[in-house]
Short mmCIF file of C-alpha atoms in Angstrom, two decimals:
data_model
loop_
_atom_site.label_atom_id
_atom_site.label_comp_id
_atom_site.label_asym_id
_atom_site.label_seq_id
_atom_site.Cartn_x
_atom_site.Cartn_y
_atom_site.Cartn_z
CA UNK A 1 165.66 -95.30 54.25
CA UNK A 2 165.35 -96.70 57.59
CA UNK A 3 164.23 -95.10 60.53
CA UNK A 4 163.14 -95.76 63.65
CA UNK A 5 159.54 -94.46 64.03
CA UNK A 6 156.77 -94.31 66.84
CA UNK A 7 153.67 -97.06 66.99
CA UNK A 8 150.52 -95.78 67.93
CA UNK A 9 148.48 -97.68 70.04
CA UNK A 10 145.42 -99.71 69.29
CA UNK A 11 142.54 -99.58 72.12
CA UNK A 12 139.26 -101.65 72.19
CA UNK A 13 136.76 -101.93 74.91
CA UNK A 14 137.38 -104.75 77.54
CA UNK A 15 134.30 -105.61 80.07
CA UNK A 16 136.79 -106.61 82.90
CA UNK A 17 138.12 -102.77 82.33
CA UNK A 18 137.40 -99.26 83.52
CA UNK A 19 140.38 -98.46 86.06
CA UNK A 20 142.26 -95.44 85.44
CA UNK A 21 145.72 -96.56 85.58
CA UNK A 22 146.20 -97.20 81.56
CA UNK A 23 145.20 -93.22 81.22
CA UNK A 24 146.59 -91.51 84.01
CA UNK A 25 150.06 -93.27 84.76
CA UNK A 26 150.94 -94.67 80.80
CA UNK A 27 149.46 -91.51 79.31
CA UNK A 28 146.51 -93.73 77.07
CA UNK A 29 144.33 -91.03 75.42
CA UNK A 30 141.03 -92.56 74.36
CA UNK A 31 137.57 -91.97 74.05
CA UNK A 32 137.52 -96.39 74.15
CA UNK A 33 136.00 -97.65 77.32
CA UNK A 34 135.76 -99.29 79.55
CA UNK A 35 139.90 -99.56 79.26
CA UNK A 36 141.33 -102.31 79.94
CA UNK A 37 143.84 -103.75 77.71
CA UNK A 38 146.17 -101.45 75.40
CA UNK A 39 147.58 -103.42 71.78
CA UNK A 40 151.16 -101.64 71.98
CA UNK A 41 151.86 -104.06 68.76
CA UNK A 42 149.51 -105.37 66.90
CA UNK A 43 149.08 -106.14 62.87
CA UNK A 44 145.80 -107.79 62.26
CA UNK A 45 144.53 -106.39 58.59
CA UNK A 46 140.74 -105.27 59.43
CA UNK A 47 140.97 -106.46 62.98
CA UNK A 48 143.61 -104.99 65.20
CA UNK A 49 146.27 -103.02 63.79
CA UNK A 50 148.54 -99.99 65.39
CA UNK A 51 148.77 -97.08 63.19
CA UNK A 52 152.37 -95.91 61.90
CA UNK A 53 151.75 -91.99 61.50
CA UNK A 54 155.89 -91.46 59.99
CA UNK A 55 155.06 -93.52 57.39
CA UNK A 56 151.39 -92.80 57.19
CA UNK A 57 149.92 -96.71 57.01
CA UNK A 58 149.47 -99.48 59.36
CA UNK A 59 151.41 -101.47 61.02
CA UNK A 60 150.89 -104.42 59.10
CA UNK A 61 150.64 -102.31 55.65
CA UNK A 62 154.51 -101.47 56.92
CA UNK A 63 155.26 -105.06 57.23
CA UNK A 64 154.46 -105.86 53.74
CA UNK A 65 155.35 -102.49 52.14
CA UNK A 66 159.18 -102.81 54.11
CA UNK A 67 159.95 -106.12 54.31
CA UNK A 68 163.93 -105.03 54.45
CA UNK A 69 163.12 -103.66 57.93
CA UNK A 70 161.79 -106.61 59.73
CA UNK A 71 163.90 -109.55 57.65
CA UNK A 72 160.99 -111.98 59.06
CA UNK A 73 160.27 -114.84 57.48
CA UNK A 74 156.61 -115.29 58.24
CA UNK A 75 153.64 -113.66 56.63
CA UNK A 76 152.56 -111.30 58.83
CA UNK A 77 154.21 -110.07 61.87
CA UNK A 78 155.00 -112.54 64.08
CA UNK A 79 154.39 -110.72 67.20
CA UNK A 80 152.07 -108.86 69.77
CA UNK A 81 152.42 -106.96 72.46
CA UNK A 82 149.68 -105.04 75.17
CA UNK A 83 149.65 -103.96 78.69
CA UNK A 84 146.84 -104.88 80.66
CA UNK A 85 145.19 -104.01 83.84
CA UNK A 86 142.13 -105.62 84.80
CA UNK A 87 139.41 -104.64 87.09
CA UNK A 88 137.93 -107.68 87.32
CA UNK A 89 139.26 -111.17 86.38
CA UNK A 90 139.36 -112.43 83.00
CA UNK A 91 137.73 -115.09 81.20
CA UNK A 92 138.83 -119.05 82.03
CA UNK A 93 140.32 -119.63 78.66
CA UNK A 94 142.80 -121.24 76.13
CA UNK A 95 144.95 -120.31 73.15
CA UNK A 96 145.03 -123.72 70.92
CA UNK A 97 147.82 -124.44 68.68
CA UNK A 98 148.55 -123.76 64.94
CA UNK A 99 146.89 -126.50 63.44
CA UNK A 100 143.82 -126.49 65.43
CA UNK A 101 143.46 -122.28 64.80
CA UNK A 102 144.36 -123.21 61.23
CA UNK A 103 141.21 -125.61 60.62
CA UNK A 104 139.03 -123.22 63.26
CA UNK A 105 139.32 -120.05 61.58
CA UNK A 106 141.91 -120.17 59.50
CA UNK A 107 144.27 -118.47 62.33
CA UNK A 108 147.81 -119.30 63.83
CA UNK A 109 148.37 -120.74 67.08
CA UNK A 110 148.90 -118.08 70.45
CA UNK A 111 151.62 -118.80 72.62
CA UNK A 112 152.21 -115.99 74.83
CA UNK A 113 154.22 -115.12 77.99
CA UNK A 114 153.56 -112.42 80.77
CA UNK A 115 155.38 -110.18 82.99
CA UNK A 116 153.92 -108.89 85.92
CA UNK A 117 154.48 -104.75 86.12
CA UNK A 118 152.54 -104.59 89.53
CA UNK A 119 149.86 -106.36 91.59
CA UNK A 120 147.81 -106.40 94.77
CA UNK A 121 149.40 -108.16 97.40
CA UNK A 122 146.59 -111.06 97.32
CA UNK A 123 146.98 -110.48 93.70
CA UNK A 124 146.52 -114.19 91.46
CA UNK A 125 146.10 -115.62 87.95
CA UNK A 126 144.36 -118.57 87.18
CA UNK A 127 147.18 -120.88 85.90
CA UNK A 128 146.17 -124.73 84.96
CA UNK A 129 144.01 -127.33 86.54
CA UNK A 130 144.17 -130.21 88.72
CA UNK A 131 142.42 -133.12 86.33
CA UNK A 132 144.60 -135.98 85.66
CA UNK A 133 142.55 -136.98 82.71
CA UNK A 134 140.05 -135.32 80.20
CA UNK A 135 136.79 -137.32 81.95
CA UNK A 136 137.94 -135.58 84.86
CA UNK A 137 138.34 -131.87 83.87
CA UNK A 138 135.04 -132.49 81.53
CA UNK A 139 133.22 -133.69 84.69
CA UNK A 140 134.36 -131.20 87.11
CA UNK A 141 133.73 -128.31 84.30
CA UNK A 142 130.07 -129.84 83.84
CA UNK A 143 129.42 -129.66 87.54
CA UNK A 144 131.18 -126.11 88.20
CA UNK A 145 133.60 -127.50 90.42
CA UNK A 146 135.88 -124.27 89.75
CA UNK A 147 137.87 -124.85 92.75
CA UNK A 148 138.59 -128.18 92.56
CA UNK A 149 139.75 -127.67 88.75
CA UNK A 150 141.24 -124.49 88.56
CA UNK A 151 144.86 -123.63 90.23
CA UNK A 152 145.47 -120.75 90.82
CA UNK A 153 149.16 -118.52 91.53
CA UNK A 154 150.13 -115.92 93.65
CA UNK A 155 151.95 -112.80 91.47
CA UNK A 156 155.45 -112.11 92.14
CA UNK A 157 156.23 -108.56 90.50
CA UNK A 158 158.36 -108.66 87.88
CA UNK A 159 157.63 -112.24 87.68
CA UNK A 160 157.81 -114.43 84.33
CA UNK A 161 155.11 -116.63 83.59
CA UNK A 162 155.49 -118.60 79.89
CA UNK A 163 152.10 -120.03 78.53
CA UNK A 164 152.65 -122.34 75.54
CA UNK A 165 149.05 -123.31 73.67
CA UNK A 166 146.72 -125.29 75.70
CA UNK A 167 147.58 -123.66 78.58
CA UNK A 168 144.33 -123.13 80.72
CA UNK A 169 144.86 -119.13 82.14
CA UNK A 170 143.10 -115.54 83.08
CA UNK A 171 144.80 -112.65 84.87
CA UNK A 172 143.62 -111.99 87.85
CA UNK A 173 141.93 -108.81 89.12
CA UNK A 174 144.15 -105.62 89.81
CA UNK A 175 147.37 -107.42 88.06
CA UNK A 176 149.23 -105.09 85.69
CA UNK A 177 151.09 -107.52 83.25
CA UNK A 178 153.14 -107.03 79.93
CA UNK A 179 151.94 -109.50 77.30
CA UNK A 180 153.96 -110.74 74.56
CA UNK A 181 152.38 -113.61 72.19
CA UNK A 182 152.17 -114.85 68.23
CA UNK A 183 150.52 -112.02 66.40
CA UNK A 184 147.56 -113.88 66.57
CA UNK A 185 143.82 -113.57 67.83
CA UNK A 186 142.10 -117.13 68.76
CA UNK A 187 140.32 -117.42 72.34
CA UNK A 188 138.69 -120.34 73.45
CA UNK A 189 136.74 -119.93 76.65
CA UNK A 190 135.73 -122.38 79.35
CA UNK A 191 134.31 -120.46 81.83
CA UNK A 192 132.96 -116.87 82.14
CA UNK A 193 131.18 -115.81 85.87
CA UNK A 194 128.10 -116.17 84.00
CA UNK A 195 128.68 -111.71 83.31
CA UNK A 196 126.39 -109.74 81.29
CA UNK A 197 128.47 -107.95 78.62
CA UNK A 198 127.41 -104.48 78.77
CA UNK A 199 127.81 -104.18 74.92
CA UNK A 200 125.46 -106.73 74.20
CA UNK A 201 123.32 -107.48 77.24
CA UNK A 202 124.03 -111.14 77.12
CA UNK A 203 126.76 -113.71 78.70
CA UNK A 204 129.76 -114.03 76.34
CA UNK A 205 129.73 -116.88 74.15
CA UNK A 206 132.13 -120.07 75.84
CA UNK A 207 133.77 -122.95 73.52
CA UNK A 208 133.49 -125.71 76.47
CA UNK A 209 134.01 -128.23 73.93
CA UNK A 210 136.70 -126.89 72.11
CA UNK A 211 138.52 -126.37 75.28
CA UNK A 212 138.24 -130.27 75.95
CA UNK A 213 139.74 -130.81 72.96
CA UNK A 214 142.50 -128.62 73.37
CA UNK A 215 143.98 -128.34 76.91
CA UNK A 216 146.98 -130.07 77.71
CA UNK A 217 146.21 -132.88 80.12
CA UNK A 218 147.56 -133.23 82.86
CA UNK A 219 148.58 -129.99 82.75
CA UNK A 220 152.68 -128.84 83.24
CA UNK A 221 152.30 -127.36 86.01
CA UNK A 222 154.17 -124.49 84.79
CA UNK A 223 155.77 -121.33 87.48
CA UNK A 224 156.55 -118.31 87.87
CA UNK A 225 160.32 -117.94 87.09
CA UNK A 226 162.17 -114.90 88.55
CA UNK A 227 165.00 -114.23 85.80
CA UNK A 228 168.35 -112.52 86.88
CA UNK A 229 169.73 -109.79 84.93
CA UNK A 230 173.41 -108.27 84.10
CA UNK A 231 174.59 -104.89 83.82
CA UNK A 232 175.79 -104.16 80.63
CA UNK A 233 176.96 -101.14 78.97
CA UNK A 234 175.10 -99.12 81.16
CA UNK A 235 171.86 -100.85 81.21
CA UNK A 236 170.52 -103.35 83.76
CA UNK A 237 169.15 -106.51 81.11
CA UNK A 238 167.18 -108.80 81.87
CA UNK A 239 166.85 -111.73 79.15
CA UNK A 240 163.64 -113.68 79.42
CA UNK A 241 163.30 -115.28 76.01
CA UNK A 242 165.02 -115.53 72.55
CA UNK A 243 163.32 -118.89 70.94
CA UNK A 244 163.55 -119.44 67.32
CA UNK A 245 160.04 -119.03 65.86
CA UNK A 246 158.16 -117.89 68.93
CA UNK A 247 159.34 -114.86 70.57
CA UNK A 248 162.32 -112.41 71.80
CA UNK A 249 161.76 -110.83 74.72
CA UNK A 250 164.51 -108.49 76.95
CA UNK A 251 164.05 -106.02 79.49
CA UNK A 252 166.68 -103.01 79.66
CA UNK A 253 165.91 -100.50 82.48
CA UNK A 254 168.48 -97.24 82.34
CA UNK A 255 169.38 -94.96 84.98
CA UNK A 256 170.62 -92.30 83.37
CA UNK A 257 172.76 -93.37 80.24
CA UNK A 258 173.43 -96.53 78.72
CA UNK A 259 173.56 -98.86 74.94
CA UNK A 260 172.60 -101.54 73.72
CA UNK A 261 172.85 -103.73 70.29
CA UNK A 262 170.19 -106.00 68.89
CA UNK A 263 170.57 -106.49 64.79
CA UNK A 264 167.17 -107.69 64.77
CA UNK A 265 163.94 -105.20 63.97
CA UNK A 266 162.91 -104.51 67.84
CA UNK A 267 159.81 -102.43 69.52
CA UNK A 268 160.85 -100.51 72.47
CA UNK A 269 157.90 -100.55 75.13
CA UNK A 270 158.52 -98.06 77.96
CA UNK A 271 156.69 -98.99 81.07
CA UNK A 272 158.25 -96.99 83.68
CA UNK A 273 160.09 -93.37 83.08
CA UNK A 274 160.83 -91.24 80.09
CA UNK A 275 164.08 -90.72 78.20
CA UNK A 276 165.37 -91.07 74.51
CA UNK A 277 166.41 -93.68 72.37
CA UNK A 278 168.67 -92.51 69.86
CA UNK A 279 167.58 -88.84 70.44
CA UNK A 280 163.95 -90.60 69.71
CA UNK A 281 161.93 -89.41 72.92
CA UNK A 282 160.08 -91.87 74.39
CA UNK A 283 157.64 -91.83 77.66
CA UNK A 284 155.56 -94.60 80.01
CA UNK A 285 153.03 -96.09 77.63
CA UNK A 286 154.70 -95.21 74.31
CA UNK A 287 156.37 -97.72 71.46
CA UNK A 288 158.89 -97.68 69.24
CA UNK A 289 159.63 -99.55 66.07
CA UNK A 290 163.65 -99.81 65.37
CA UNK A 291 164.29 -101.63 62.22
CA UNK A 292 166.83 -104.23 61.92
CA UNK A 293 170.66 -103.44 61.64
CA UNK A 294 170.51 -100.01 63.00
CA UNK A 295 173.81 -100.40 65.04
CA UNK A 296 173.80 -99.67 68.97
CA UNK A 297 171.05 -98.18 70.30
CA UNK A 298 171.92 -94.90 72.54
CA UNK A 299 169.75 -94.26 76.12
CA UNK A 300 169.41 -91.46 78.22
CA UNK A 301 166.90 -90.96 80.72
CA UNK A 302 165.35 -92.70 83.70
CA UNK A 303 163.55 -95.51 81.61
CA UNK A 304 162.09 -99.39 81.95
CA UNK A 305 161.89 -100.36 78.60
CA UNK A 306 160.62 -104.11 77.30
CA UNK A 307 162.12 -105.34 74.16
CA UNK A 308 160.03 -107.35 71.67
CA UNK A 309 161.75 -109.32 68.68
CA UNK A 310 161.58 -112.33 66.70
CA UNK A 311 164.52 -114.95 65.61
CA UNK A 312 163.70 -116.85 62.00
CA UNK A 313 163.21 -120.66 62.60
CA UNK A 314 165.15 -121.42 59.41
CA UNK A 315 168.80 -119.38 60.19
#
């Protein structure tokens, strides 16, 4: 039988972290610190992986043990979601694509895309670089010339920001983002302050020459985008993505009542409010798994809820 059931989320120490936001406004319960980044979806077998309490596994055991609830067809889950909310910024660093993470570590690719929940109003990210050619961003990187390589962006909230692999980036101190990428876990840094990880008392290992190989250059000189949204049945959506083989990603925020129907397997991350879906209550910070084909999904409640899906390449 299908149901739709809760995700628990999956917390690991961050360096950049330690703010109080994650526990006090989205309700994060954890002994983990210093808190930065929460995995609201995440099935990485002995790495990363939610728990499913309903069902008593994993959230990639789940995967494999119903298959008939995600109709995927990839191995593992295809995708990953976390909030994050950094106290300090985050590493330089790229995501490279299947075939190099395939020969690396035996990995997949990380495309990704962000939302941006809140932020300072000098909040940035680190977005790209200004080398026109790879002797260029390898000289400037050998010399620390951070600020004539890296470009940087103002945050615009509820901004979209897509970042396909190769994509030099790091989130910017004090900006609350919603993450959505390739269930995947391959970082290759360029640059890291020089900070002491606390865990370890040592600087963070960097892949300088991995990056070379790997960032797109010149960079695409990608934007924010600012998406518009319709009212439908009640909800206000907002449709950011739906690409074959990478990601689907919606936004439905609710007033008070409203439906909505996606056949595809979907997790429900609230950011804002509280409410129910389908009688399921659900709160800021919480997840929800809804198999596929479970017919119109029912809101009530004050809510701002991210949807996070996946549309088979071969259909």
């Amino acid at each position: 039988m299908k149901k739709i059931v809760k995700i628990m989320p999956h917390y690991e120490p961050r360096m950049w972290g330690g703010g109080t936001r994650l526990k006090e406004e989205f309700h994060y319960d954890t002994d983990v610190s210093p808190l930065g980044e929460v995995y609201n979806v995440v099935a990485l077998p002995g790495h990363a992986d939610c728990e499913v309490p309903e069902m008593n596994c994993t959230l990639s055991e789940l995967y494999n043990q119903k298959p008939e609830w995600f109709e995927c067809e990839t191995k593992q889950l295809p995708v990953r979601v976390n909030i994050l909310d950094p106290m300090e910024d985050l590493s330089i660093q790229i995501h490279p694509d299947d075939a190099f993470a395939k020969a690396y570590n035996g990995g997949r690719g990380k495309p990704e895309a962000w939302v941006i929940l809140d932020a300072p109003k000098d909040g940035y990210i680190e977005f790209g670089h200004w080398a026109n050619t790879k002797e260029e961003f390898m000289e400037w990187t050998r010399q620390k010339e951070w600020k004539k390589l890296l470009r940087y962006l103002t945050t615009p909230i509820d901004g979209f920001i897509d970042i396909p692999t190769g994509t030099l980036h790091a989130i910017g101190k004090g900006v609350l983002t919603y993450n959505i990428s390739r269930n995947a876990d391959l970082t290759l840094r360029l640059y890291d302050y020089d900070r002491i990880d606390p865990g370890t008392h040592k600087k963070r290992e960097i892949q300088p020459q991995e990056v070379f190989e790997n960032v797109n250059i010149p960079d695409k000189r990608i934007e924010f985008q600012m998406f518009p949204s319709s009212f439908e049945f009640g909800c206000r959506v907002t449709r950011y993505g739906d690409e074959p083989g990478l990601y689907t990603l919606f936004r439905l925020q609710i007033d008070e009542k409203g439906k909505f129907l996606h056949d595809r397997f979907a997790f429900y991350t609230c950011v804002k409010g509280q409410g129910t879906i389908n009688d399921i209550p659900i709160r800021q910070g919480e997840t929800i798994l809804v198999p596929a084909n479970m017919g119109w999904m029912h809101f009530e409640g004050k809510m701002d809820l991210f949807l996070a899906s996946y549309r088979n390449e071969n259909v």
